[in-house]
XYZ file of C-alpha atoms in Angstrom:
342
model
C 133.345 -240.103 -12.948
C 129.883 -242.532 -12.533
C 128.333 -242.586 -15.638
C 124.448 -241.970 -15.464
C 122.557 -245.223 -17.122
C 119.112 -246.000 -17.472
C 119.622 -249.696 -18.040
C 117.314 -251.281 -15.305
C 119.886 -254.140 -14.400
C 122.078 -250.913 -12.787
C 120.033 -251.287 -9.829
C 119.592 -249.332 -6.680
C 121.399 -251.943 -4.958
C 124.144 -251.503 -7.143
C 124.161 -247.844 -7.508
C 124.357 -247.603 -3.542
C 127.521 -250.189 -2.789
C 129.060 -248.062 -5.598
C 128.344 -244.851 -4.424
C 129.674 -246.065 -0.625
C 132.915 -247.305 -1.686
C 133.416 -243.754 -3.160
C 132.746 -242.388 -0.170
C 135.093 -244.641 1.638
C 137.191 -242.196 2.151
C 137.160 -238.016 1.285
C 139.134 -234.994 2.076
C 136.656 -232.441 3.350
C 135.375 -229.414 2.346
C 137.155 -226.538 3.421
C 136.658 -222.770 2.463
C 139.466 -220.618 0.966
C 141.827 -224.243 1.050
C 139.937 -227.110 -1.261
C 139.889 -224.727 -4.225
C 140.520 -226.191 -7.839
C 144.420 -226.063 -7.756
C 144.439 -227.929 -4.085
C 141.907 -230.516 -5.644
C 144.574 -231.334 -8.443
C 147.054 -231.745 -6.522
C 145.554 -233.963 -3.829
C 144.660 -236.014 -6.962
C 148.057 -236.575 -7.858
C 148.133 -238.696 -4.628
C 145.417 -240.395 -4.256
C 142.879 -241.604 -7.389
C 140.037 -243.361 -4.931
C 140.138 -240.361 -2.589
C 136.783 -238.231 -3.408
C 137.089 -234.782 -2.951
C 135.024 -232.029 -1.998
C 134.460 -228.224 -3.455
C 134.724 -225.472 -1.271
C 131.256 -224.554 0.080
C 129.863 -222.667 -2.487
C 126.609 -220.438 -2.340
C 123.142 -220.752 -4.648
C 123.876 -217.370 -5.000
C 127.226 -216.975 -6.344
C 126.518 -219.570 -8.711
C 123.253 -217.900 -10.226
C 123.650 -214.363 -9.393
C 127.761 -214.026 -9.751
C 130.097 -212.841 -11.731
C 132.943 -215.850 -11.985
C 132.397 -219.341 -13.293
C 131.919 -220.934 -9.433
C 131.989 -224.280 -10.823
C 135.024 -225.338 -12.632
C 137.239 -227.613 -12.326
C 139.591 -230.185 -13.909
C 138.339 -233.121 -15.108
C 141.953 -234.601 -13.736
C 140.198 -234.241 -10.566
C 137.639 -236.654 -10.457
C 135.620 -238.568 -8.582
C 134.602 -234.793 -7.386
C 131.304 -233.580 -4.917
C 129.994 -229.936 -5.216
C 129.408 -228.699 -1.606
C 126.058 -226.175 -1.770
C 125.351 -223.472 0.774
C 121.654 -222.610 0.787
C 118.293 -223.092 2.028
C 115.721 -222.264 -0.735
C 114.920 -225.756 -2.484
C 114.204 -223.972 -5.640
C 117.701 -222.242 -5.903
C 119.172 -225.644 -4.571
C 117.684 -227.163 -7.253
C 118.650 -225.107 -10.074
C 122.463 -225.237 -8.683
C 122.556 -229.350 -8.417
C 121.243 -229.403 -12.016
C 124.162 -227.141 -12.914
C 126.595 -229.081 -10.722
C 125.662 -232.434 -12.555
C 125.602 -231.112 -16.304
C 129.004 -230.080 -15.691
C 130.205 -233.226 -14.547
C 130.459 -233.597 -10.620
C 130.059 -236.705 -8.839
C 128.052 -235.741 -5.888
C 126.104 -232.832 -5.083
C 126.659 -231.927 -1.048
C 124.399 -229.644 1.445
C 126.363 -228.012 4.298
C 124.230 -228.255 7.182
C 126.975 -228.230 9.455
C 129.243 -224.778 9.059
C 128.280 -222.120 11.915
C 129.816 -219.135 10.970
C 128.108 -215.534 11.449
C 128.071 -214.658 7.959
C 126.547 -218.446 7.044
C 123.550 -217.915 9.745
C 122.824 -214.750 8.136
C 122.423 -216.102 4.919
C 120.291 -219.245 6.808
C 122.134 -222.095 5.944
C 125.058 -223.976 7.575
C 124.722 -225.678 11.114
C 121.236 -223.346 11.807
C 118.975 -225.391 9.405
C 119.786 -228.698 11.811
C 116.703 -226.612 13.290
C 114.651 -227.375 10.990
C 114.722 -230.882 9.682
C 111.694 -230.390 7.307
C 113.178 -227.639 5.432
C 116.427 -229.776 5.148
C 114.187 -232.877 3.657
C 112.614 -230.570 1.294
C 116.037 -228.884 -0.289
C 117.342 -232.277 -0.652
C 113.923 -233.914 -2.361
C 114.169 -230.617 -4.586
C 117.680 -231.048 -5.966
C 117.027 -235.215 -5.914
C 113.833 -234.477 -8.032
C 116.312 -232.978 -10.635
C 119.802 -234.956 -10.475
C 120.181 -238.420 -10.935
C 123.676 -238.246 -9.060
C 123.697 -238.785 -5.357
C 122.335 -235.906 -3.241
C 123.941 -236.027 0.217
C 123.902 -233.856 3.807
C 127.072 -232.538 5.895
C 126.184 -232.466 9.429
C 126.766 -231.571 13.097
C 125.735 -234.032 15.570
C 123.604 -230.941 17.349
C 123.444 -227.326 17.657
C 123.611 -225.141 20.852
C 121.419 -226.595 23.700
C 119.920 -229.120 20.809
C 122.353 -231.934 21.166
C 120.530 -234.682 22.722
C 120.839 -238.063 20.734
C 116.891 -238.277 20.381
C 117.345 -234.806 18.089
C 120.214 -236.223 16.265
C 117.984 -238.860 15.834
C 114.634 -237.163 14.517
C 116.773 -234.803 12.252
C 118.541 -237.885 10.659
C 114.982 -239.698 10.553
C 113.148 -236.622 9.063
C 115.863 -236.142 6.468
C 116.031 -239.676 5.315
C 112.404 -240.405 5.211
C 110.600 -237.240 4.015
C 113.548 -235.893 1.680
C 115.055 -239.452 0.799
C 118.338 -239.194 1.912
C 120.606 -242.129 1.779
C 123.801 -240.580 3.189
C 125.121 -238.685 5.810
C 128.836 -237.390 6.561
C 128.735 -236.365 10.784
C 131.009 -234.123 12.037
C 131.089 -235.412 15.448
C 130.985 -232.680 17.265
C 128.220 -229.772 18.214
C 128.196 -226.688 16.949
C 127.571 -223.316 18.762
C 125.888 -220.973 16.597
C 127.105 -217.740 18.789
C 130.156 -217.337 21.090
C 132.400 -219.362 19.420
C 134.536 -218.975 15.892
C 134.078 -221.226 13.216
C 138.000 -222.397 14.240
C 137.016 -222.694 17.746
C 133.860 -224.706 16.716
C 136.223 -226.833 14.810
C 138.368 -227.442 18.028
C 136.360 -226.972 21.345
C 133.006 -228.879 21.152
C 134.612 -232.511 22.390
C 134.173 -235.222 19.938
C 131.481 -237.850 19.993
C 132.633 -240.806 17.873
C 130.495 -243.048 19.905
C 127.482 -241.576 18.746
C 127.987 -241.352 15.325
C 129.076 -245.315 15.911
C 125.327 -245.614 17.572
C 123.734 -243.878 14.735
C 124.886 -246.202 11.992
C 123.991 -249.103 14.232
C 120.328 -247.334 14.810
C 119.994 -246.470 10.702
C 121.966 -249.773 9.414
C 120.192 -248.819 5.783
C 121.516 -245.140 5.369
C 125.412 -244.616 4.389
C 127.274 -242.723 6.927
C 130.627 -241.133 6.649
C 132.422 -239.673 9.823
C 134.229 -236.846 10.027
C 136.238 -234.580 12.963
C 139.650 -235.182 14.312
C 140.464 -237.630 11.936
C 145.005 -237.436 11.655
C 145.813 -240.955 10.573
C 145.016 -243.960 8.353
C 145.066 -245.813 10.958
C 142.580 -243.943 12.987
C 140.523 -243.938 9.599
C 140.500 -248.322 9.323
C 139.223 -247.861 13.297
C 136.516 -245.435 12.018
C 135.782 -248.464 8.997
C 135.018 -250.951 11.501
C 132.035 -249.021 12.572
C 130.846 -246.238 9.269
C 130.606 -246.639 5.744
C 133.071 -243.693 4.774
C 135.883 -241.844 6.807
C 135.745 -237.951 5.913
C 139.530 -235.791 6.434
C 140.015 -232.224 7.036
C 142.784 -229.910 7.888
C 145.212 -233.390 8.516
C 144.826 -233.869 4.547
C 145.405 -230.116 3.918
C 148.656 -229.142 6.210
C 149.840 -232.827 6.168
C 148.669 -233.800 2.220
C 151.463 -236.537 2.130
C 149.221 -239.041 4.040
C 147.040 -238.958 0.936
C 150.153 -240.699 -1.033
C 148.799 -244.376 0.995
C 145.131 -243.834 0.704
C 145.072 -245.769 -2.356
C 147.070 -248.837 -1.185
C 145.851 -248.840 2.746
C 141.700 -248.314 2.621
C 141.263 -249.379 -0.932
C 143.801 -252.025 -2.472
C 147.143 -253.268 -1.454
C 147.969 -253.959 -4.971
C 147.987 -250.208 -5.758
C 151.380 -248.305 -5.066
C 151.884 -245.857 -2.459
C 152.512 -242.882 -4.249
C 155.923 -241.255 -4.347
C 155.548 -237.241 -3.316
C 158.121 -235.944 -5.096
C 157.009 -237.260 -8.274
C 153.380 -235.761 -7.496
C 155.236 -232.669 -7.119
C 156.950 -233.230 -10.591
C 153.286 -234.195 -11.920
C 152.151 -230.911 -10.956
C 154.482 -229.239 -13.507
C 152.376 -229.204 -16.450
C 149.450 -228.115 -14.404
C 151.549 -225.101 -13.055
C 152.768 -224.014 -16.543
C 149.512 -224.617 -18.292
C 147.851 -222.088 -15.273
C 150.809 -219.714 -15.586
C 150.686 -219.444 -19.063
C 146.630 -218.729 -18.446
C 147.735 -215.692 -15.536
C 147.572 -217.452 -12.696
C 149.968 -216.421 -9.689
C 152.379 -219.374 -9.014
C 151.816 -218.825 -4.848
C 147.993 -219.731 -5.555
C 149.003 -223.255 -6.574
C 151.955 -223.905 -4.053
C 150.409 -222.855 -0.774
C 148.781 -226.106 -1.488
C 151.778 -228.159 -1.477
C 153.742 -226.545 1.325
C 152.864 -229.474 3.949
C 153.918 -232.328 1.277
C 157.337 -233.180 2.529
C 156.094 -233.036 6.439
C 159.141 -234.698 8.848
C 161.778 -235.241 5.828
C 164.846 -233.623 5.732
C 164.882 -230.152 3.578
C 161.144 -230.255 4.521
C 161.549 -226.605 6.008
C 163.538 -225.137 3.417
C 161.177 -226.515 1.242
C 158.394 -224.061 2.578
C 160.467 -221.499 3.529
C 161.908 -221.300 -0.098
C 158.576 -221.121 -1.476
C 156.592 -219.051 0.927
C 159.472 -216.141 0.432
C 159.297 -216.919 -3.514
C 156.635 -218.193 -4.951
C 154.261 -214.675 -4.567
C 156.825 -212.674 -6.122
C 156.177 -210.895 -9.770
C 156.759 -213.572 -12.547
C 157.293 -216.033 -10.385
C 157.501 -219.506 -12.154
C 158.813 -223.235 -12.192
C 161.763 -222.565 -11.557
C 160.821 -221.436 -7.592
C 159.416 -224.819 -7.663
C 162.269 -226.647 -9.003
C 164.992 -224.684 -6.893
C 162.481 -225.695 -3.689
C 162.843 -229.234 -4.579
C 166.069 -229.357 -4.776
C 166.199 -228.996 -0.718
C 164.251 -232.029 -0.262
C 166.549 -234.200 -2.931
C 169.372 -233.088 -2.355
C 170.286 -236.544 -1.357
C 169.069 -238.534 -4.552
């Protein structure tokens, strides 16, 4: 985790080449998949990878019931992703997120769902730059962790360059933003679902290249489409950070060569079995506290993607894993498809 230091020779300068190389590379955030358990996991292969919450709302965290902001501190370097547009509530939430220990506190300006309009925040507030700048000044004001924005590269009939422009510029200037992760795509705020808004608007990595060139000084991350390291060093030659989605979820083992490939060939490429191993503690420790085994290996059913035993593997633990009393030994009998051969 970055440690907080008012020594004046941590400079600016230093704070930001820091705070870029952790957001070299990320796995995105994605509702009802980047929950704590996935988080831990992911962590087992990859430890430069940051990783992002779920989106969560200013008002589950004040006005709820559960504890919306735990996690493991295993799972560090870790960004809270806020949903909200009152700078007040925003506020109050980032203070939370960094007294209990996140990394980065994230506003999702870029999610276009029905039920996110309705609650004005998401993709909609790209309409309204000012109100952006002012929720992120608000929760700066208050945190002394980075404060960063989630975006579209346009909304419905506003996706001209010169808006994507003037939102970026109005952000940065008036609420002191320093970085930006683009989705590179639009999004429609009616007619399409938030799946189809993940798959139809065409990408635009050549904009998101322009931007960076037209705001050298801001950190930019890209995200959209992204399936391979490779495509993710392509993406480095242009951007600060890459940003992964779904690809790290259904496919998790290309996280084992993060480490090695985008950050240091000296560091191993991690094995996936043995992350799967790793994860045995974890499991019994959250059994033992009444969690449901199938909560924590939905997670890990992509792991073993193109090996042999890979689809026994999730069969074996889709049919098993949900079942009353379910424990490590449905694990343990799954893995024994994949190394079988050991």
């Amino acid at each position: 985790m970055q440690q907080n230091t008012s020594d004046p020779k941590n400079t600016d300068a230093q704070a930001i080449s820091s705070y870029k190389n952790l957001n070299r590379f990320s796995v995105a955030p994605m509702l009802d998949w980047t929950d704590r358990h996935c988080r831990y996991f992911h962590r087992l292969l990859t430890k430069n990878t940051l990783l992002y919450t779920e989106m969560v709302t200013t008002g589950a965290i004040i006005y709820g019931k559960g504890d919306y902001l735990a996690f493991s501190e295993e799972e560090q370097p870790v960004a809270l992703q806020l949903g909200g547009s009152d700078p007040a509530a925003l506020a109050q939430c980032a203070k939370l997120g960094e007294e209990r220990g996140y990394d980065e506190i994230n506003l999702n300006v870029g999610c276009p769902s029905d039920r996110v309009q309705n609650g004005r925040f998401g993709a909609c507030l790209m309409a309204d730059a000012q109100l952006v700048a002012d929720c992120i000044k608000a929760m700066k004001d208050v945190v002394s962790i980075p404060v960063t924005v989630k975006t579209r590269i346009g909304i419905d009939e506003q996706d001209s360059y010169e808006f994507l422009c003037e939102f970026i510029d109005t952000v940065a200037t008036k609420g002191n933003c320093e970085m930006f992760i683009i989705h590179a795509r639009k999004a429609w705020l009616s007619g399409l679902s938030p799946k189809e808004n993940r798959e139809i608007p065409p990408l635009d990595y050549p904009r998101v290249y322009q931007l960076k060139r037209d705001f050298p000084h801001l950190t930019m991350a890209i995200n959209g489409g992204v399936k391979t390291l490779e495509e993710a060093k392509e993406h480095l030659r242009h951007l600060d950070g890459v940003m992964v989605g779904r690809e790290a979820y259904q496919n998790p083992s290309i996280l084992t060569a993060v480490d090695n490939q985008l950050f240091d060939e000296q560091l191993p490429v991690v094995n996936a079995v043995d992350a799967v191993r790793q994860m045995y503690p974890y499991i019994e420790k959250e059994l033992s506290q009444g969690a449901y085994l199938g909560h924590m290996t939905r997670h890990m059913l992509g792991i073993f993607q193109g090996i042999p035993g890979a689809r026994q593997w999730r069969r074996y633990l889709s049919e098993n894993a949900h079942k009353k009393g379910a424990d490590l030994t449905v694990v343990e009998q799954a893995l024994s498809f994949v190394t079988q051969g050991e």
